[in-house]
PDB file of C-alpha atoms in Angstrom:
ATOM      1  CA  MET A   1      57.791 117.340 120.955  1.00 48.00           C
ATOM      2  CA  ASP A   2      59.044 113.935 119.531  1.00 52.00           C
ATOM      3  CA  ILE A   3      62.080 113.161 118.210  1.00 49.00           C
ATOM      4  CA  ASP A   4      62.482 110.543 115.526  1.00 51.00           C
ATOM      5  CA  TRP A   5      66.127 108.790 116.343  1.00 47.00           C
ATOM      6  CA  ARG A   6      65.472 106.261 113.083  1.00 55.00           C
ATOM      7  CA  LYS A   7      67.737 106.545 110.017  1.00 64.00           C
ATOM      8  CA  ARG A   8      66.255 108.381 107.483  1.00 67.00           C
ATOM      9  CA  ASN A   9      65.835 106.745 104.177  1.00 81.00           C
ATOM     10  CA  VAL A  10      67.869 108.645 102.226  1.00 82.00           C
ATOM     11  CA  PRO A  11      68.619 106.676  98.770  1.00 86.00           C
ATOM     12  CA  ILE A  12      72.033 104.914  98.417  1.00 87.00           C
ATOM     13  CA  HIS A  13      72.804 107.205  95.280  1.00 88.00           C
ATOM     14  CA  ILE A  14      72.464 110.475  97.249  1.00 91.00           C
ATOM     15  CA  ARG A  15      74.034 109.594  99.908  1.00 91.00           C
ATOM     16  CA  ALA A  16      77.034 108.427  98.320  1.00 92.00           C
ATOM     17  CA  ILE A  17      77.340 111.734  96.366  1.00 94.00           C
ATOM     18  CA  LEU A  18      76.586 113.511  99.559  1.00 94.00           C
ATOM     19  CA  SER A  19      79.309 111.708 101.483  1.00 94.00           C
ATOM     20  CA  LEU A  20      82.115 111.610  98.761  1.00 95.00           C
ATOM     21  CA  THR A  21      81.452 115.367  98.050  1.00 97.00           C
ATOM     22  CA  LEU A  22      81.245 116.429 101.745  1.00 96.00           C
ATOM     23  CA  LEU A  23      84.382 114.307 103.240  1.00 95.00           C
ATOM     24  CA  SER A  24      86.366 115.424  99.898  1.00 95.00           C
ATOM     25  CA  ALA A  25      85.562 119.272 100.753  1.00 96.00           C
ATOM     26  CA  VAL A  26      86.307 118.908 104.150  1.00 96.00           C
ATOM     27  CA  TYR A  27      89.747 117.160 103.349  1.00 95.00           C
ATOM     28  CA  ILE A  28      90.786 119.801 101.065  1.00 95.00           C
ATOM     29  CA  VAL A  29      89.785 122.705 102.854  1.00 97.00           C
ATOM     30  CA  ILE A  30      90.687 121.711 106.495  1.00 95.00           C
ATOM     31  CA  ILE A  31      92.622 118.291 106.735  1.00 94.00           C
ATOM     32  CA  TRP A  32      95.107 118.650 103.996  1.00 93.00           C
ATOM     33  CA  PRO A  33      96.504 122.227 104.945  1.00 94.00           C
ATOM     34  CA  LEU A  34      96.469 120.894 108.485  1.00 93.00           C
ATOM     35  CA  ARG A  35      98.421 117.913 107.851  1.00 91.00           C
ATOM     36  CA  VAL A  36     100.902 119.581 105.386  1.00 90.00           C
ATOM     37  CA  THR A  37     101.316 122.116 108.491  1.00 92.00           C
ATOM     38  CA  ILE A  38     101.696 119.707 111.287  1.00 90.00           C
ATOM     39  CA  THR A  39     104.236 117.419 109.319  1.00 89.00           C
ATOM     40  CA  SER A  40     106.230 120.576 108.191  1.00 89.00           C
ATOM     41  CA  GLU A  41     106.468 122.675 111.648  1.00 91.00           C
ATOM     42  CA  TYR A  42     106.135 119.390 113.977  1.00 91.00           C
ATOM     43  CA  ILE A  43     107.006 116.091 112.824  1.00 90.00           C
ATOM     44  CA  TYR A  44     109.657 117.070 110.047  1.00 91.00           C
ATOM     45  CA  PRO A  45     112.224 119.188 112.718  1.00 92.00           C
ATOM     46  CA  LYS A  46     111.648 116.417 115.120  1.00 91.00           C
ATOM     47  CA  PHE A  47     113.104 113.625 112.527  1.00 91.00           C
ATOM     48  CA  VAL A  48     115.658 116.085 111.311  1.00 92.00           C
ATOM     49  CA  GLN A  49     117.017 116.849 114.865  1.00 92.00           C
ATOM     50  CA  HIS A  50     117.615 113.059 115.369  1.00 90.00           C
ATOM     51  CA  ALA A  51     118.624 112.560 111.852  1.00 92.00           C
ATOM     52  CA  GLU A  52     121.480 115.184 112.213  1.00 92.00           C
ATOM     53  CA  GLU A  53     122.503 113.462 115.666  1.00 91.00           C
ATOM     54  CA  ASN A  54     122.883 110.300 114.023  1.00 90.00           C
ATOM     55  CA  GLY A  55     124.047 111.397 110.546  1.00 90.00           C
ATOM     56  CA  VAL A  56     121.326 110.024 108.407  1.00 91.00           C
ATOM     57  CA  PRO A  57     119.392 112.168 105.601  1.00 91.00           C
ATOM     58  CA  ILE A  58     115.645 112.766 105.790  1.00 91.00           C
ATOM     59  CA  ILE A  59     113.500 113.136 102.707  1.00 87.00           C
ATOM     60  CA  ASN A  60     110.278 115.107 103.240  1.00 83.00           C
ATOM     61  CA  ASN A  61     107.369 115.667 101.069  1.00 80.00           C
ATOM     62  CA  GLN A  62     103.747 116.822 102.284  1.00 75.00           C
ATOM     63  CA  ARG A  63     102.548 112.985 102.216  1.00 83.00           C
ATOM     64  CA  ARG A  64     105.422 111.067 103.941  1.00 88.00           C
ATOM     65  CA  LEU A  65     108.747 110.997 105.536  1.00 91.00           C
ATOM     66  CA  ASP A  66     111.676 108.571 103.903  1.00 91.00           C
ATOM     67  CA  ILE A  67     114.706 107.894 105.653  1.00 92.00           C
ATOM     68  CA  GLN A  68     117.516 107.081 103.856  1.00 89.00           C
ATOM     69  CA  PRO A  69     120.839 105.757 106.115  1.00 87.00           C
ATOM     70  CA  ALA A  70     124.211 104.845 104.358  1.00 83.00           C
ATOM     71  CA  GLY A  71     124.432 101.467 102.950  1.00 84.00           C
ATOM     72  CA  TYR A  72     120.524 101.278 101.732  1.00 84.00           C
ATOM     73  CA  ASP A  73     119.497 101.370  98.081  1.00 86.00           C
ATOM     74  CA  THR A  74     115.683 102.573  98.862  1.00 87.00           C
ATOM     75  CA  PRO A  75     114.605 104.949 101.650  1.00 89.00           C
ATOM     76  CA  ARG A  76     112.556 103.576 104.181  1.00 91.00           C
ATOM     77  CA  GLY A  77     109.720 105.612 105.880  1.00 90.00           C
ATOM     78  CA  PHE A  78     106.224 106.200 106.600  1.00 92.00           C
ATOM     79  CA  GLY A  79     103.285 107.942 105.103  1.00 89.00           C
ATOM     80  CA  ILE A  80     101.365 110.599 107.351  1.00 90.00           C
ATOM     81  CA  PRO A  81      98.133 109.176 108.448  1.00 93.00           C
ATOM     82  CA  PHE A  82      94.634 110.533 107.816  1.00 94.00           C
ATOM     83  CA  GLY A  83      95.002 111.562 104.186  1.00 92.00           C
ATOM     84  CA  GLY A  84      93.238 110.275 101.096  1.00 91.00           C
ATOM     85  CA  TYR A  85      94.026 106.670 102.123  1.00 94.00           C
ATOM     86  CA  PHE A  86      91.926 107.234 105.014  1.00 96.00           C
ATOM     87  CA  TRP A  87      89.015 109.742 103.951  1.00 95.00           C
ATOM     88  CA  LEU A  88      87.723 107.794 100.707  1.00 95.00           C
ATOM     89  CA  PRO A  89      87.344 104.377 102.426  1.00 97.00           C
ATOM     90  CA  LEU A  90      85.489 106.294 105.304  1.00 97.00           C
ATOM     91  CA  ALA A  91      83.096 108.199 102.753  1.00 96.00           C
ATOM     92  CA  LEU A  92      82.068 104.477 101.724  1.00 96.00           C
ATOM     93  CA  PHE A  93      81.482 103.250 104.937  1.00 96.00           C
ATOM     94  CA  ILE A  94      79.395 106.135 106.095  1.00 94.00           C
ATOM     95  CA  THR A  95      77.251 105.940 102.975  1.00 94.00           C
ATOM     96  CA  ALA A  96      77.036 102.479 103.615  1.00 92.00           C
ATOM     97  CA  ARG A  97      76.440 103.062 107.583  1.00 92.00           C
ATOM     98  CA  ASN A  98      78.786 100.809 108.367  1.00 93.00           C
ATOM     99  CA  LYS A  99      79.957 102.168 111.697  1.00 95.00           C
ATOM    100  CA  ASP A 100      82.268  99.399 113.214  1.00 96.00           C
ATOM    101  CA  ALA A 101      84.179  99.283 109.720  1.00 96.00           C
ATOM    102  CA  ALA A 102      84.642 103.433 110.134  1.00 96.00           C
ATOM    103  CA  LEU A 103      85.773 103.035 113.688  1.00 97.00           C
ATOM    104  CA  GLY A 104      88.173 100.280 112.991  1.00 97.00           C
ATOM    105  CA  LEU A 105      89.593 102.326 109.942  1.00 97.00           C
ATOM    106  CA  THR A 106      89.764 105.281 112.434  1.00 97.00           C
ATOM    107  CA  GLY A 107      91.711 103.017 115.112  1.00 98.00           C
ATOM    108  CA  TYR A 108      94.105 101.933 112.477  1.00 98.00           C
ATOM    109  CA  HIS A 109      95.172 105.212 111.748  1.00 97.00           C
ATOM    110  CA  ILE A 110      95.278 106.401 114.818  1.00 97.00           C
ATOM    111  CA  PHE A 111      97.967 103.560 115.707  1.00 97.00           C
ATOM    112  CA  LEU A 112      99.690 105.089 112.132  1.00 96.00           C
ATOM    113  CA  CYS A 113     100.245 108.066 114.401  1.00 95.00           C
ATOM    114  CA  ILE A 114     102.150 106.517 116.887  1.00 96.00           C
ATOM    115  CA  GLY A 115     103.408 103.239 115.448  1.00 97.00           C
ATOM    116  CA  PRO A 116     105.536 104.415 112.208  1.00 96.00           C
ATOM    117  CA  PRO A 117     106.868 107.512 113.841  1.00 95.00           C
ATOM    118  CA  TYR A 118     108.738 105.460 116.553  1.00 96.00           C
ATOM    119  CA  LEU A 119     109.978 102.883 114.363  1.00 97.00           C
ATOM    120  CA  GLY A 120     111.202 105.906 112.281  1.00 95.00           C
ATOM    121  CA  ILE A 121     113.223 106.946 115.023  1.00 95.00           C
ATOM    122  CA  LEU A 122     114.545 103.619 115.850  1.00 96.00           C
ATOM    123  CA  PHE A 123     115.494 103.467 112.435  1.00 95.00           C
ATOM    124  CA  ILE A 124     117.587 106.586 112.616  1.00 94.00           C
ATOM    125  CA  ARG A 125     119.140 105.300 115.699  1.00 93.00           C
ATOM    126  CA  GLY A 126     120.493 102.289 113.916  1.00 91.00           C
ATOM    127  CA  TYR A 127     117.973  99.727 114.219  1.00 94.00           C
ATOM    128  CA  SER A 128     117.967  97.741 110.813  1.00 92.00           C
ATOM    129  CA  TRP A 129     114.798  95.689 111.842  1.00 96.00           C
ATOM    130  CA  ALA A 130     112.693  98.881 112.583  1.00 96.00           C
ATOM    131  CA  GLY A 131     113.756  99.784 108.504  1.00 94.00           C
ATOM    132  CA  THR A 132     112.081  96.079 107.782  1.00 95.00           C
ATOM    133  CA  LEU A 133     108.825  96.789 109.918  1.00 97.00           C
ATOM    134  CA  LEU A 134     108.575 100.045 108.188  1.00 96.00           C
ATOM    135  CA  GLN A 135     108.586  98.238 104.870  1.00 95.00           C
ATOM    136  CA  VAL A 136     105.869  95.987 105.761  1.00 97.00           C
ATOM    137  CA  ASN A 137     103.886  98.821 107.208  1.00 96.00           C
ATOM    138  CA  GLU A 138     103.921 100.235 103.974  1.00 94.00           C
ATOM    139  CA  MET A 139     102.745  96.870 102.367  1.00 96.00           C
ATOM    140  CA  LEU A 140     100.144  96.570 105.118  1.00 96.00           C
ATOM    141  CA  PHE A 141      99.068 100.238 105.118  1.00 96.00           C
ATOM    142  CA  LEU A 142      98.199  99.649 100.931  1.00 95.00           C
ATOM    143  CA  GLY A 143      96.675  96.486 101.664  1.00 97.00           C
ATOM    144  CA  VAL A 144      94.185  97.826 104.385  1.00 97.00           C
ATOM    145  CA  PHE A 145      93.268 100.577 101.785  1.00 97.00           C
ATOM    146  CA  MET A 146      92.623  98.099  98.879  1.00 97.00           C
ATOM    147  CA  PHE A 147      90.720  95.849 101.269  1.00 97.00           C
ATOM    148  CA  ALA A 148      88.485  98.715 102.824  1.00 97.00           C
ATOM    149  CA  LEU A 149      87.881  99.980  99.229  1.00 96.00           C
ATOM    150  CA  PHE A 150      86.628  96.632  98.399  1.00 97.00           C
ATOM    151  CA  PHE A 151      84.644  96.227 101.583  1.00 95.00           C
ATOM    152  CA  GLY A 152      83.074  99.795 101.232  1.00 95.00           C
ATOM    153  CA  SER A 153      82.181  99.175  97.869  1.00 95.00           C
ATOM    154  CA  LYS A 154      80.567  95.903  98.146  1.00 95.00           C
ATOM    155  CA  ASN A 155      78.253  97.205 101.069  1.00 92.00           C
ATOM    156  CA  ILE A 156      77.353  99.907  98.943  1.00 93.00           C
ATOM    157  CA  TYR A 157      76.596  97.728  96.025  1.00 93.00           C
ATOM    158  CA  GLU A 158      74.582  95.131  97.970  1.00 92.00           C
ATOM    159  CA  GLU A 159      72.358  97.960  99.357  1.00 88.00           C
ATOM    160  CA  TRP A 160      71.901  99.581  95.961  1.00 88.00           C
ATOM    161  CA  LYS A 161      70.758  96.419  94.780  1.00 89.00           C
ATOM    162  CA  LYS A 162      68.335  96.068  97.563  1.00 86.00           C
ATOM    163  CA  TYR A 163      67.170  99.688  96.865  1.00 78.00           C
ATOM    164  CA  SER A 164      66.755  99.240  93.015  1.00 79.00           C
ATOM    165  CA  SER A 165      64.789  95.834  93.237  1.00 72.00           C
TER     166      SER A 165
END
């Protein structure tokens, strides 16, 4: 039996609907509850332990951890990776069949699993420069998201133009 490994010529609008729908369903049914569980049962308790040792309050919600040491007007913290800011651009990259961009985005979110939590612990321990880096990370995080949305949408638009002409 011969197997054809070439990409099937599925129209771009069908691929877009399928990837957005399927990845949204995977996120809502599997990923979101898993993120909430990991945050509330593993990450938050570890940060509370470090915070209590250093007398620093921690603010927790399902999407992020905020650290509010004395002397700071606004909390510094980090978002939990692999949320909606990951899955929406990933769906666009899958639709556009842009493997390199999808792998780059995945690598960035793997880095976010390690870098910002480490900076958060340093900030709790009193290293104020880590708080500054956490703020820079937040802006970079949103910038990467916006760029990924633009890049993914642009790729889909260009492929749609080719398909419709």
